[in-house]
mmCIF file of C-alpha atoms in Angstrom:
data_model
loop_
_atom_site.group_PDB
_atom_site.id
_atom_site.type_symbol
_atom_site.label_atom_id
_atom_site.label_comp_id
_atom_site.label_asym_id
_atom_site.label_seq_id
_atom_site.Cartn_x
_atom_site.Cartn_y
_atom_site.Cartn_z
ATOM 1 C CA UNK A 26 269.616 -95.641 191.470
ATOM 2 C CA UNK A 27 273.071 -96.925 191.721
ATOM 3 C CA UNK A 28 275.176 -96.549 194.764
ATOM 4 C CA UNK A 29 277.141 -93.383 193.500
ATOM 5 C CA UNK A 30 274.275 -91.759 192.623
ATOM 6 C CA UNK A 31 272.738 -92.365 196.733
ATOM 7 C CA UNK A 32 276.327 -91.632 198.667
ATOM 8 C CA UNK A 33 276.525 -88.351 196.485
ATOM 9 C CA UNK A 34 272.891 -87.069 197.304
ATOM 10 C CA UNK A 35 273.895 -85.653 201.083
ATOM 11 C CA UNK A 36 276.804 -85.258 202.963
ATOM 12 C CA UNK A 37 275.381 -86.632 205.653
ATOM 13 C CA UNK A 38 273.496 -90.241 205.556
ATOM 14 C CA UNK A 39 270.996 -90.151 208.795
ATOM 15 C CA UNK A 40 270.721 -93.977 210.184
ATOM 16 C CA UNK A 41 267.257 -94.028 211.620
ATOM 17 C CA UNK A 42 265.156 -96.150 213.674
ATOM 18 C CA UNK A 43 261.746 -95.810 214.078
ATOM 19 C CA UNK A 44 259.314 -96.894 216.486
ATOM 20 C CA UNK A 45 256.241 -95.278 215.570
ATOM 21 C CA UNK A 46 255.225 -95.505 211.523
ATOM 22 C CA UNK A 47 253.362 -92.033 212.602
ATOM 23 C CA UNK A 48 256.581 -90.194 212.861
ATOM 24 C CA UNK A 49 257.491 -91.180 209.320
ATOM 25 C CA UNK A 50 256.407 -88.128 207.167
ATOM 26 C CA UNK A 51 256.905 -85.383 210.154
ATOM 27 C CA UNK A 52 260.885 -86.764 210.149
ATOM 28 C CA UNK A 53 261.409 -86.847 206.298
ATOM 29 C CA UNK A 54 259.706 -83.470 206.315
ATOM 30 C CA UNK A 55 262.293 -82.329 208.702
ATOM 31 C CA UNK A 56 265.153 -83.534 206.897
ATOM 32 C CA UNK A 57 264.392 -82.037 203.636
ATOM 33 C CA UNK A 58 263.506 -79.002 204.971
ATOM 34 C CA UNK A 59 267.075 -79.140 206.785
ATOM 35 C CA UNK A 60 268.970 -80.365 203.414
ATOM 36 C CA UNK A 61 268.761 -83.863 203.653
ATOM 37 C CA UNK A 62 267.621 -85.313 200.794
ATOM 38 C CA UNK A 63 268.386 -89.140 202.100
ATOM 39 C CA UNK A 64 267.211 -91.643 204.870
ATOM 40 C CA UNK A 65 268.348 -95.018 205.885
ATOM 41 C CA UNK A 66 265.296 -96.737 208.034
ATOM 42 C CA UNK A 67 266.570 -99.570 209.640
ATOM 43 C CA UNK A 68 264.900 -102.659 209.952
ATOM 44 C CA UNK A 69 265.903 -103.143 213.913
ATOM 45 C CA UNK A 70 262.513 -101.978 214.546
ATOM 46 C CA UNK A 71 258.920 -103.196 213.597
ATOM 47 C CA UNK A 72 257.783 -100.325 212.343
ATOM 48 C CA UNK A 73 260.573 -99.671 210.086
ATOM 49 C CA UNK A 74 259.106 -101.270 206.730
ATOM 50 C CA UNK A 75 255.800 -99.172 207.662
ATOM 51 C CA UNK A 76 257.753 -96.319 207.707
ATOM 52 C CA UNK A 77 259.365 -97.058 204.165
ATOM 53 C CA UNK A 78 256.052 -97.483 202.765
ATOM 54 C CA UNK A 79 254.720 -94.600 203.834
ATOM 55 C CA UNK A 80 257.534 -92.347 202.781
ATOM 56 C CA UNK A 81 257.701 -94.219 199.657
ATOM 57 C CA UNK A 82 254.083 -93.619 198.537
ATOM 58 C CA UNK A 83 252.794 -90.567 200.338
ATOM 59 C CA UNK A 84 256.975 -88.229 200.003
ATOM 60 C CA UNK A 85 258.667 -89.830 196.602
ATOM 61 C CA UNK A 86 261.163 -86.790 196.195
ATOM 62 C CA UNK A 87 263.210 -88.370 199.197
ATOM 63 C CA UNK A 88 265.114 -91.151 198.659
ATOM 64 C CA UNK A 89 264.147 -93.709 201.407
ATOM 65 C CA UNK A 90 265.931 -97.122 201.355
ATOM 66 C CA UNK A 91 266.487 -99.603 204.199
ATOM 67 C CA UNK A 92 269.557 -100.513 206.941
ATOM 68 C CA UNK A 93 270.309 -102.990 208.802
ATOM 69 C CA UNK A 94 269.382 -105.951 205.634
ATOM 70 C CA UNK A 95 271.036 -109.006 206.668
ATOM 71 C CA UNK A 96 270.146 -111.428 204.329
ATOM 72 C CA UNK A 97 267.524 -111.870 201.148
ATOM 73 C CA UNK A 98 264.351 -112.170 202.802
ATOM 74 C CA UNK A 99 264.944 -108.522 204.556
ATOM 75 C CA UNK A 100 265.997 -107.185 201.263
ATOM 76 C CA UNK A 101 262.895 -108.392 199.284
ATOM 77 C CA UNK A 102 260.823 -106.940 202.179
ATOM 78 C CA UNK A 103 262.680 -103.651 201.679
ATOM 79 C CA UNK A 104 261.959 -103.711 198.052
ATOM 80 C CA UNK A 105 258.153 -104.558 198.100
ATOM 81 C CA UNK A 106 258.146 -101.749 200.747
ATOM 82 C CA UNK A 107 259.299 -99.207 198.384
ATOM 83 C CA UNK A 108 262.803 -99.005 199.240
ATOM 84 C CA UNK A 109 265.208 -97.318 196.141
ATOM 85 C CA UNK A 110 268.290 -99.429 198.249
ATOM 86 C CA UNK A 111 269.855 -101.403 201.021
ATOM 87 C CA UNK A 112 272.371 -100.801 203.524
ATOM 88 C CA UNK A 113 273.611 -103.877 205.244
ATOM 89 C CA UNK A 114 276.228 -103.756 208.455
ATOM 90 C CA UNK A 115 278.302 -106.316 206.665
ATOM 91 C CA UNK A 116 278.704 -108.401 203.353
ATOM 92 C CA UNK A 117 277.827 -111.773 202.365
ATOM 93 C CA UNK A 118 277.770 -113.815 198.773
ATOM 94 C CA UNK A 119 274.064 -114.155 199.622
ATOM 95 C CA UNK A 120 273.295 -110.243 199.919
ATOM 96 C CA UNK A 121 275.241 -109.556 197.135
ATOM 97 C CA UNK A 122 273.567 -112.454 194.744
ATOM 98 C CA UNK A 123 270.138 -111.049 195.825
ATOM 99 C CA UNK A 124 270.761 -107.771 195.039
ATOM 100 C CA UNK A 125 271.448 -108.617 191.485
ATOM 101 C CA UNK A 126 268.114 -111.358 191.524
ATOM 102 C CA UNK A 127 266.385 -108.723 192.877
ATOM 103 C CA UNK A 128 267.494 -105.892 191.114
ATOM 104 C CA UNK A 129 268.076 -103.470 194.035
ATOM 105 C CA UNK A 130 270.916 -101.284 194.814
ATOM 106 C CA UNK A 131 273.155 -102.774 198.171
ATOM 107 C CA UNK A 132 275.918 -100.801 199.705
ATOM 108 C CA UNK A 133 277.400 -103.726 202.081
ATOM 109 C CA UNK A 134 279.535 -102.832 205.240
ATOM 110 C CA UNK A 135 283.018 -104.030 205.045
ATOM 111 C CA UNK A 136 285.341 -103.530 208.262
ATOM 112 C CA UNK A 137 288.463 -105.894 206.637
ATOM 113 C CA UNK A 138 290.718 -105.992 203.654
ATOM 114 C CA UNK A 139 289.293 -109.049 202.979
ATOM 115 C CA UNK A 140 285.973 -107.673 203.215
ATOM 116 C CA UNK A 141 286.892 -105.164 200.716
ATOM 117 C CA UNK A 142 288.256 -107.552 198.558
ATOM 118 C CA UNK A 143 284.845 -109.800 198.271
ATOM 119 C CA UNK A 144 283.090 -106.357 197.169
ATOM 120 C CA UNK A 145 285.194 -105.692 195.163
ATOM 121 C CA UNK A 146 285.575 -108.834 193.233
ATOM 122 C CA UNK A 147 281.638 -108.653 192.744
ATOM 123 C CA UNK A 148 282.536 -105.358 191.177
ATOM 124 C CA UNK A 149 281.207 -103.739 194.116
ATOM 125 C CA UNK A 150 283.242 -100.289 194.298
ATOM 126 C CA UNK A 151 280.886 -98.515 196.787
ATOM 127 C CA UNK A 152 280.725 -99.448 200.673
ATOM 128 C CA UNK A 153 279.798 -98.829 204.020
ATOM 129 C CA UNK A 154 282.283 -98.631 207.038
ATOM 130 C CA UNK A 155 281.217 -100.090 209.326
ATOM 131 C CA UNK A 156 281.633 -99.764 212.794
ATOM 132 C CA UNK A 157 283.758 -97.216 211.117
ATOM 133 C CA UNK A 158 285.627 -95.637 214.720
ATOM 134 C CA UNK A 159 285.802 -99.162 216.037
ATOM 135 C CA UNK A 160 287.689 -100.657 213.024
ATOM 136 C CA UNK A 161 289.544 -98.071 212.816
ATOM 137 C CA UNK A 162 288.463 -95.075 211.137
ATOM 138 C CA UNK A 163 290.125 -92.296 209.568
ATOM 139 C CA UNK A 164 293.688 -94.339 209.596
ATOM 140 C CA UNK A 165 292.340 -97.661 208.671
ATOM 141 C CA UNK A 166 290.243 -95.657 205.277
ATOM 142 C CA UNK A 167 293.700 -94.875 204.492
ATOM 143 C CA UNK A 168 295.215 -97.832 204.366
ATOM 144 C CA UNK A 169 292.533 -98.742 202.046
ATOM 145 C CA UNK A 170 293.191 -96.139 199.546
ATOM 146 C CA UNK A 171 296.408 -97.736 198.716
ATOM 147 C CA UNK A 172 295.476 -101.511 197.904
ATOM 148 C CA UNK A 173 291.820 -100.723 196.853
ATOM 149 C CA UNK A 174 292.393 -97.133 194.808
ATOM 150 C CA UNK A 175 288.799 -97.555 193.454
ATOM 151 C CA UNK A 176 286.880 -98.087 196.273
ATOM 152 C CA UNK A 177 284.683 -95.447 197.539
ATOM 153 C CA UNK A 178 282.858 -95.376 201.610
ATOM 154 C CA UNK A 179 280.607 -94.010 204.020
ATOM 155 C CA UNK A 180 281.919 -94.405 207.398
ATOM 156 C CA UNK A 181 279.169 -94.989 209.833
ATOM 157 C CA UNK A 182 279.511 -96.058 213.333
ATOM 158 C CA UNK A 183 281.190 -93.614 215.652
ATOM 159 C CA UNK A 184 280.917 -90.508 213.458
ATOM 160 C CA UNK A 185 279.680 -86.997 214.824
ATOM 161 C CA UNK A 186 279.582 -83.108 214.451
ATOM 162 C CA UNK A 187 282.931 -83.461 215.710
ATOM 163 C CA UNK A 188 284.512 -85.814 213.587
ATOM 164 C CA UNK A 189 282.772 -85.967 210.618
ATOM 165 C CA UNK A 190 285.314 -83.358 208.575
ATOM 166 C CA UNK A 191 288.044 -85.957 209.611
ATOM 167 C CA UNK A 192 286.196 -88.419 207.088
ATOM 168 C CA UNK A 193 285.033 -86.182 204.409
ATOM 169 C CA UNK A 194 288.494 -84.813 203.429
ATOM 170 C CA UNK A 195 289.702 -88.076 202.519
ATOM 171 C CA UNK A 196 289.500 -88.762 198.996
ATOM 172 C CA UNK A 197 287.296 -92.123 199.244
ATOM 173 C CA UNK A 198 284.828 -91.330 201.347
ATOM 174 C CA UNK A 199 281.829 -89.693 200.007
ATOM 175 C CA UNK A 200 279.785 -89.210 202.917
ATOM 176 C CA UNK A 201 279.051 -90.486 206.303
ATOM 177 C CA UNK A 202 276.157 -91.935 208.209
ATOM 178 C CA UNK A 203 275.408 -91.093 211.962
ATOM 179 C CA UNK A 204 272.586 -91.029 214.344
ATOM 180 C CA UNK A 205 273.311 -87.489 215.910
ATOM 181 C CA UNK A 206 271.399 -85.217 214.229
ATOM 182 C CA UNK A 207 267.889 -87.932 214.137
ATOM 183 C CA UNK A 208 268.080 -88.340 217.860
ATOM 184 C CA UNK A 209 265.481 -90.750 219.200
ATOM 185 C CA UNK A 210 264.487 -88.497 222.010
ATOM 186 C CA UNK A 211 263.608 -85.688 219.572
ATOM 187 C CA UNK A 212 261.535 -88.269 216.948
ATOM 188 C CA UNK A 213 259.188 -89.346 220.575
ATOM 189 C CA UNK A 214 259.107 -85.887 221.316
ATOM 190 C CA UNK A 215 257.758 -84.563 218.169
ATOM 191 C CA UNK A 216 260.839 -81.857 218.128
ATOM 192 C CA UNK A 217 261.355 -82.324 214.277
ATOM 193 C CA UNK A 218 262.030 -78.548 214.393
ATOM 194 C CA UNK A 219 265.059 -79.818 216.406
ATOM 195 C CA UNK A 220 266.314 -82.082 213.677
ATOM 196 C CA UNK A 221 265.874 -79.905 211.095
ATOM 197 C CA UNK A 222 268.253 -77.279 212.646
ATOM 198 C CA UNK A 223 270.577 -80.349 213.665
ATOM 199 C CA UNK A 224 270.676 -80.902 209.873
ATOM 200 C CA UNK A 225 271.739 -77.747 209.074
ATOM 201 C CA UNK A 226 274.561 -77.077 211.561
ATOM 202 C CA UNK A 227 275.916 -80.514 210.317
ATOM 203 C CA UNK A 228 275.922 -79.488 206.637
ATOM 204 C CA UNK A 229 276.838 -75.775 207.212
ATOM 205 C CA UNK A 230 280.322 -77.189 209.549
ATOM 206 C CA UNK A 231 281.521 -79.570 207.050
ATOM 207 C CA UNK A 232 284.879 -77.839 205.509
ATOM 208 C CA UNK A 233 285.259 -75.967 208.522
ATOM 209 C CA UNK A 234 288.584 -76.306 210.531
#
């Protein structure tokens, strides 16, 4: 898959981190059945390779892929696992050489110009904003559109129910990760019900004022 074909399959990107492999299939269950074709495991947890196995093997109609990949070890773990691509909080030459030696789609966070330049001189069109409310959010995106016309983003860091339409109207972003509607309380508590109805209500506000 490349990265235009992953931040156009959902709206909404959910950044997850599991503790528990168990919960795996019961939350990608819940997402589909809520619209969310997409998840982003993040590799801040143990079990969080697990997890993309599992959902790799045992649920192959949802697109699983790693977070958090910080350098080429984590993203040939996330590809033996199963994962279809990376996310990484930021951008390095290394990630981006190993995701060509590798073959495996990476969608790097950038927070700079400059950042945006290195991805884009890699012929990299297709980022992650990241921490998208701390470096400045909806104004800094754009500033961006100016300078960098062809770059595309999904803003995560910062981004809610109530703030999410604020990024989606603007031309380069495509969609937007968050943690609100995968809270951690809900995944221990085995209310997946919960996040599939949290799904929903996110999907069925965006494009309303």
């Amino acid at each position: 898959m490349n990265a235009k074909d992953i931040m156009g399959i959902s709206p909404i990107v959910p950044v997850i981190a599991i503790d528990d492999e168990k919960d795996a299939l019961p939350l990608a269950k819940a997402l589909q059945a809520g619209g969310v074709n997409i998840m982003e495991i993040t590799l801040r947890t143990e079990a969080g390779l697990k997890a993309i196995k599992l959902i790799s093997e045992q649920m192959p109609s949802i697109n699983v892929g790693a977070g958090t990949v910080c350098n080429e070890e984590e993203l040939l773990q996330a590809k033996e696992a199963g994962s279809k691509f990376v996310f990484s909080p930021g951008i390095s030459q290394e990630l981006i050489d190993a995701s060509l030696k590798h073959n495996i789609t990476l969608i790097p966070g950038v927070a700079t110009a400059s950042e945006v330049m290195l991805a884009q001189n890699n012929n990299i069109f297709y980022c992650k904003l990241f921490p998208a409310t701390l470096s400045g959010g909806v104004d800094i995106l754009k500033a961006f559109s100016g300078p960098f016309a062809k770059m595309n983003f999904c803003p995560t860091g910062g981004v809610n129910l109530n703030n999410l339409n604020d990024f989606l109207i603007l031309k380069n972003v495509l969609c937007v990760g968050g943690t609100w509607f995968v809270p951690k309380d809900a995944i221990e508590n085995n209310e997946f019900d919960k996040i599939t109805q949290l799904c929903k209500e996110a999907i069925s506000s965006i494009g309303i004022d």
